C-alpha cells in the first residue's frame, strides 16, 4: 500500500480560528505522524511515483471550474441550462451553482450552528456521539486515533436525514438550535437535489424523474466537517483524494480555501464564492451512465492559519438498490460495469478505504 507518512514534531500548537482560543487538537494527543496522502494499492512502483507526482503538483487557477446560474432553470432558459449542466457533468463531474433558490438565511444559519457544534469541546462530542459504525449519528475525530494510524486532519458529524422521524431525535441536542436549523437545511437541500437530478436526467435524454428515483429521493446524509488549522499544511491532508461513493453530493463551504478537484493531471482549488453550492457527481452516476458522466476525484487540504468548515450532503441510492448502467443509455454498447448492490459497494469502498477510482474500477467489465 503506497502510504506516505512524515513526522512533524510534537511542539506544534493549533489555534481555534472561531473562538481564537486553543482547542484540544491533534497535537495534544501526542500524534506525531500524519498522512500526506493515500494512494491506491498497486504493485507497480512506477504507478506509485506517478500518483505521488500527481499529489505534489500544485493548484492552478487557469482552468475554471464551471459555475452554473440556476436562475432560469424553471423558465425559458431551461434547455440551454440543461445543456450546460450536461457539459459540466461530462467534462468535470464537478461544478458550482449560483441562484440555486436556497435562502442565504438558511445557509448562514447552518454554517453558524455547525461552527457552534465544533466549538463544543471535542471530548464532549466524542462521548455524546461515539464513532461506532453501527450508530447512524456519530462524531469522528482524528484526535482519538492511535499515533500509528494515518490521519486525515478533520472532525466530522454524520447526520442521516431520511426519513427524518427516524433520525432527528438522534441528532445533537446541543447547540439548542441544531435540530431545527439542520431540519430546515435538509429540506431545502432535498429540493435542490431534486431539481439537479431532473436537469441531469434531461441532459442525458432520459425521463426527468429518472435520477431522482434512483439516487435523489432515498438516503440523504449531511456531514458537517471541521478542518483544524495545521501549522504544517504541506505535510498533511484534510481528506485524501477520493470520489464519493454515492449518487450526488452538494457541498456548502465557508470562505476558507481547501477543496480541490483533480482535472487534466492537476489539482484545481475550488475558490469559495458567496452563496454558492459545490455539486459533484459520485460513483453511482458513473455506473448508471456507463461512464459518460464521471464521479469527480477530489480532496481537501488544510490551512495553516484558519480552521475550515464544509458541509457536504450526500444523496445515496437505497442500500439494497441494484445499480447497473441504465439500458437506454447504452445505445447499443456493452455495459462497462457489472451490477452491484449499493450496500455491497459501500462495504467494499469503506473496507478498502478506497481512494480515487478504486472501487468503481473494480466493477469494470473487460
Ligand atoms: C467529502 C468531501 C470535501 C470538503 O466529505 O466527501 O469531499 O471540502 N469533502 O470537506
Ligand atoms: Ni468527497
XYZ file of C-alpha atoms and ligand atoms in Angstrom:
377
model
C 0.000 0.000 0.000
C 1.567 3.259 -1.001
C 1.228 5.375 2.072
C 3.373 8.379 2.745
C 3.988 9.221 6.355
C 6.021 12.056 7.774
C 6.904 13.131 11.245
C 6.037 16.656 12.093
C 7.188 17.005 15.714
C 5.262 17.405 18.914
C 5.663 21.060 19.633
C 3.080 22.268 17.175
C 0.101 24.131 18.552
C -3.060 24.958 16.717
C -5.403 27.814 17.403
C -9.098 27.579 17.092
C -9.948 30.102 14.419
C -13.501 30.656 15.520
C -13.008 31.272 19.201
C -9.396 32.350 18.981
C -8.625 30.021 21.851
C -6.617 26.851 21.879
C -8.823 23.915 21.130
C -7.941 20.403 22.186
C -6.454 19.162 18.991
C -4.482 16.549 17.233
C -1.169 17.627 18.634
C -2.280 17.366 22.248
C -2.913 13.700 21.804
C 0.799 13.456 21.003
C 0.229 12.282 17.499
C 3.392 12.897 15.595
C 2.684 11.235 12.315
C 0.283 12.452 9.748
C -0.703 11.138 6.393
C 0.441 13.071 3.397
C -1.941 11.135 1.204
C -3.069 7.666 0.417
C -2.739 6.111 -2.958
C -4.440 3.125 -4.481
C -2.724 -0.186 -3.973
C -0.544 -1.095 -6.889
C 2.317 -3.417 -7.459
C 3.848 -1.003 -9.887
C 6.350 1.333 -8.286
C 6.113 3.399 -11.411
C 2.398 3.926 -10.998
C 3.012 4.998 -7.412
C 5.585 7.524 -8.450
C 3.105 8.915 -10.904
C 0.483 9.101 -8.185
C 2.905 10.877 -5.892
C 3.765 13.389 -8.514
C 0.091 13.974 -9.021
C -0.280 14.772 -5.322
C 2.539 17.260 -5.323
C 1.548 19.125 -8.420
C 0.335 22.497 -7.359
C -3.017 24.138 -7.571
C -3.629 26.023 -10.737
C -6.279 28.528 -11.439
C -6.092 28.796 -15.195
C -8.708 26.102 -15.571
C -12.063 27.367 -14.379
C -14.482 25.113 -12.587
C -17.896 25.630 -14.227
C -20.250 27.970 -12.373
C -23.857 27.417 -13.374
C -26.554 30.010 -12.761
C -29.776 28.153 -11.983
C -31.895 31.301 -12.220
C -33.673 30.322 -15.439
C -33.939 26.583 -14.750
C -37.694 26.570 -14.406
C -38.323 29.015 -17.247
C -37.492 29.551 -20.863
C -33.774 29.135 -20.336
C -34.141 25.531 -19.218
C -32.979 23.810 -22.400
C -29.771 25.870 -22.526
C -29.086 25.335 -18.839
C -29.674 21.612 -19.088
C -27.132 21.579 -21.899
C -24.560 23.466 -19.774
C -25.160 21.153 -16.834
C -24.697 18.150 -19.111
C -21.404 19.557 -20.382
C -20.169 20.204 -16.836
C -21.152 16.648 -15.866
C -19.361 15.179 -18.839
C -16.218 17.317 -18.628
C -15.826 17.614 -14.887
C -18.431 15.740 -12.839
C -17.986 18.847 -10.725
C -19.468 22.358 -10.815
C -20.713 25.190 -8.658
C -24.270 26.552 -8.698
C -25.467 30.090 -8.034
C -29.046 31.373 -7.783
C -29.955 27.935 -6.505
C -33.058 29.125 -4.709
C -31.938 28.376 -1.141
C -32.230 31.482 1.050
C -28.961 32.880 2.398
C -30.542 32.891 5.864
C -30.773 29.077 5.683
C -27.162 28.536 4.599
C -25.833 31.089 7.084
C -27.746 29.565 9.987
C -26.497 26.110 9.021
C -22.886 27.288 8.882
C -23.313 29.077 12.199
C -24.847 26.131 14.033
C -22.132 23.804 12.725
C -19.496 26.235 13.905
C -21.109 26.228 17.357
C -21.206 22.439 17.305
C -17.475 22.220 16.589
C -16.770 24.776 19.313
C -18.044 22.257 21.872
C -15.043 20.504 23.460
C -14.116 17.523 21.318
C -14.216 15.153 24.334
C -17.833 16.007 24.902
C -18.790 15.329 21.301
C -16.824 12.073 21.303
C -18.712 10.965 24.415
C -22.112 12.033 23.104
C -21.815 10.567 19.615
C -19.286 7.721 19.721
C -17.693 6.827 16.424
C -19.367 3.441 16.263
C -20.213 2.245 12.752
C -23.462 0.765 13.999
C -24.670 4.170 15.125
C -26.234 6.252 12.373
C -25.342 9.554 14.025
C -21.707 9.696 15.007
C -18.834 12.076 15.532
C -15.467 11.193 14.104
C -12.233 12.865 15.033
C -8.636 12.201 14.120
C -7.687 13.180 17.655
C -8.600 9.883 19.222
C -6.672 7.745 16.783
C -3.528 5.990 17.886
C -0.374 7.640 16.778
C 0.426 4.917 14.292
C -2.775 5.472 12.419
C -2.798 7.512 9.303
C -4.549 10.759 9.902
C -6.860 12.915 7.998
C -6.885 16.261 9.681
C -10.591 16.682 10.365
C -13.558 16.161 12.665
C -16.993 15.346 11.314
C -20.522 14.672 12.390
C -22.582 12.192 10.401
C -26.280 13.095 10.289
C -28.605 10.950 8.204
C -31.859 12.791 7.454
C -34.282 10.382 5.790
C -36.766 9.538 6.991
C -36.421 12.498 9.281
C -38.503 10.942 12.051
C -36.010 8.051 12.323
C -33.041 10.295 12.892
C -33.901 13.734 14.178
C -34.007 12.676 17.823
C -30.506 11.240 17.418
C -29.062 14.490 16.094
C -27.181 16.708 18.542
C -29.398 18.453 21.069
C -26.590 20.951 21.600
C -26.376 23.687 20.249
C -30.052 24.010 21.101
C -30.977 25.174 17.591
C -29.087 22.382 15.824
C -32.075 20.163 15.046
C -34.348 22.931 13.873
C -31.716 24.555 11.654
C -30.479 21.258 10.211
C -34.023 20.111 9.504
C -34.754 23.276 7.539
C -31.442 22.990 5.708
C -32.008 19.325 4.848
C -35.426 20.097 3.347
C -34.002 22.866 1.176
C -31.165 20.616 0.031
C -33.642 17.896 -0.896
C -35.429 20.348 -3.187
C -32.171 21.422 -4.801
C -31.075 17.802 -5.260
C -34.361 17.016 -6.975
C -34.004 19.962 -9.357
C -30.438 18.982 -10.187
C -31.332 15.317 -10.666
C -34.094 16.318 -13.107
C -31.800 18.582 -15.088
C -29.037 15.952 -15.173
C -31.527 13.277 -16.263
C -32.794 15.526 -19.053
C -29.245 16.255 -20.129
C -28.805 12.519 -20.618
C -32.017 12.262 -22.588
C -33.760 10.034 -20.048
C -37.020 10.592 -18.167
C -36.831 13.699 -15.982
C -37.548 11.734 -12.792
C -35.014 9.008 -13.585
C -32.080 10.026 -11.365
C -34.323 11.354 -8.631
C -35.960 7.919 -8.468
C -32.638 6.091 -8.476
C -30.460 8.235 -6.244
C -32.103 11.529 -5.274
C -35.071 10.571 -3.169
C -33.715 7.901 -0.865
C -30.885 8.410 1.595
C -29.698 11.902 2.462
C -26.739 12.314 4.813
C -25.415 15.671 5.986
C -21.830 15.612 7.220
C -20.615 18.858 8.790
C -16.824 18.708 8.717
C -14.260 20.749 10.610
C -10.658 21.016 9.427
C -8.497 22.452 12.222
C -5.707 24.783 11.182
C -2.472 22.906 10.695
C 0.848 24.696 11.157
C 2.482 22.499 8.528
C -0.272 22.085 5.981
C 2.075 20.760 3.330
C 2.760 17.699 5.490
C -0.789 16.583 5.944
C -4.123 16.273 4.214
C -7.613 17.157 5.390
C -9.250 14.477 3.345
C -7.402 12.146 0.971
C -8.122 12.073 -2.749
C -11.331 10.156 -3.386
C -14.537 10.014 -5.334
C -17.753 9.948 -3.341
C -19.346 6.503 -3.338
C -22.997 7.593 -3.605
C -25.010 9.369 -6.268
C -24.582 13.094 -5.979
C -23.042 15.406 -3.357
C -23.965 19.032 -2.695
C -21.464 20.885 -0.540
C -21.581 24.182 1.289
C -18.217 25.588 2.326
C -17.134 28.587 4.341
C -14.735 31.219 2.955
C -11.553 29.264 3.678
C -9.929 27.516 0.714
C -9.167 23.825 0.873
C -11.324 21.809 -1.503
C -9.573 20.684 -4.682
C -10.669 18.729 -7.730
C -8.385 16.667 -9.934
C -8.597 17.680 -13.557
C -6.293 17.319 -16.537
C -3.494 15.891 -14.422
C -3.546 18.513 -11.695
C -5.318 19.644 -8.563
C -7.523 22.695 -9.005
C -8.552 24.711 -5.937
C -12.271 25.400 -5.623
C -12.363 29.074 -4.696
C -15.073 29.724 -2.129
C -17.682 32.089 -3.549
C -20.558 33.604 -1.602
C -23.935 31.913 -1.857
C -22.702 29.003 -3.867
C -23.032 25.249 -3.635
C -20.435 22.857 -4.981
C -22.010 19.896 -6.761
C -20.130 16.743 -7.504
C -21.208 13.576 -9.201
C -20.324 10.375 -7.437
C -19.596 6.755 -8.337
C -23.185 5.540 -8.809
C -23.840 8.141 -11.512
C -20.716 6.994 -13.287
C -22.041 3.431 -13.262
C -25.604 4.402 -14.211
C -24.404 6.454 -17.185
C -21.970 3.731 -18.254
C -19.047 6.073 -17.710
C -20.412 9.023 -19.692
C -20.625 11.172 -16.562
C -17.774 10.739 -14.124
C -17.544 10.721 -10.364
C -15.104 13.586 -9.783
C -11.914 12.919 -7.848
C -11.426 15.498 -5.107
C -9.687 16.070 -1.787
C -9.389 18.689 0.941
C -6.134 20.246 2.015
C -5.693 22.094 5.288
C -4.813 25.662 6.045
C -2.014 26.914 8.301
C -3.893 29.724 9.992
C -7.568 29.139 9.676
C -9.974 26.388 10.515
C -12.338 25.457 7.724
C -15.882 24.161 7.809
C -17.542 22.362 4.943
C -20.961 20.746 4.929
C -21.356 18.043 2.307
C -24.791 16.468 1.812
C -24.671 13.046 0.220
C -27.559 11.584 -1.752
C -27.398 7.814 -1.906
C -29.486 5.091 -3.537
C -31.360 2.673 -1.287
C -28.991 0.258 0.408
C -30.473 -2.698 -1.425
C -30.736 -0.977 -4.812
C -29.110 -2.852 -7.667
C -27.091 -0.334 -9.641
C -26.204 -1.028 -13.252
C -25.852 1.090 -16.387
C -29.275 2.423 -17.464
C -30.216 0.319 -20.520
C -31.441 3.339 -22.530
C -28.030 4.928 -22.161
C -26.127 2.014 -23.618
C -27.031 2.930 -27.182
C -26.073 -0.495 -28.429
C -22.812 -0.612 -26.472
C -21.981 -3.230 -23.895
C -22.230 -2.238 -20.244
C -18.842 -1.114 -18.905
C -19.679 -2.032 -15.313
C -21.188 -5.068 -13.716
C -24.214 -4.773 -11.433
C -23.728 -4.220 -7.757
C -25.927 -3.819 -4.735
C -25.273 -0.411 -3.234
C -24.794 -1.830 0.286
C -22.065 -4.156 -1.011
C -20.488 -1.322 -2.948
C -20.280 0.809 0.195
C -18.832 -2.042 2.209
C -16.138 -2.550 -0.394
C -15.471 1.204 -0.564
C -15.002 1.581 3.173
C -13.195 -1.720 3.707
C -10.524 -0.773 1.243
C -10.704 2.836 2.368
C -10.772 3.189 -1.321
C -9.242 6.282 -2.757
C -9.600 7.689 -6.202
C -11.378 5.399 -8.580
C -10.577 2.135 -6.800
C -13.999 0.680 -6.149
C -15.718 1.845 -9.283
C -12.867 0.495 -11.386
C -13.153 -2.884 -9.689
C -16.621 -3.223 -11.267
C -15.299 -2.709 -14.775
C -16.029 -5.454 -17.269
C -13.356 -6.337 -19.781
C -16.321 14.532 1.469
C -15.604 15.662 0.837
C -14.748 17.903 0.901
C -14.635 19.054 1.832
O -16.652 14.644 2.666
O -16.552 13.542 0.769
O -15.171 15.519 -0.257
O -14.293 20.123 1.370
N -15.429 16.805 1.496
O -14.878 18.869 3.019
Ni -15.965 13.802 -1.150
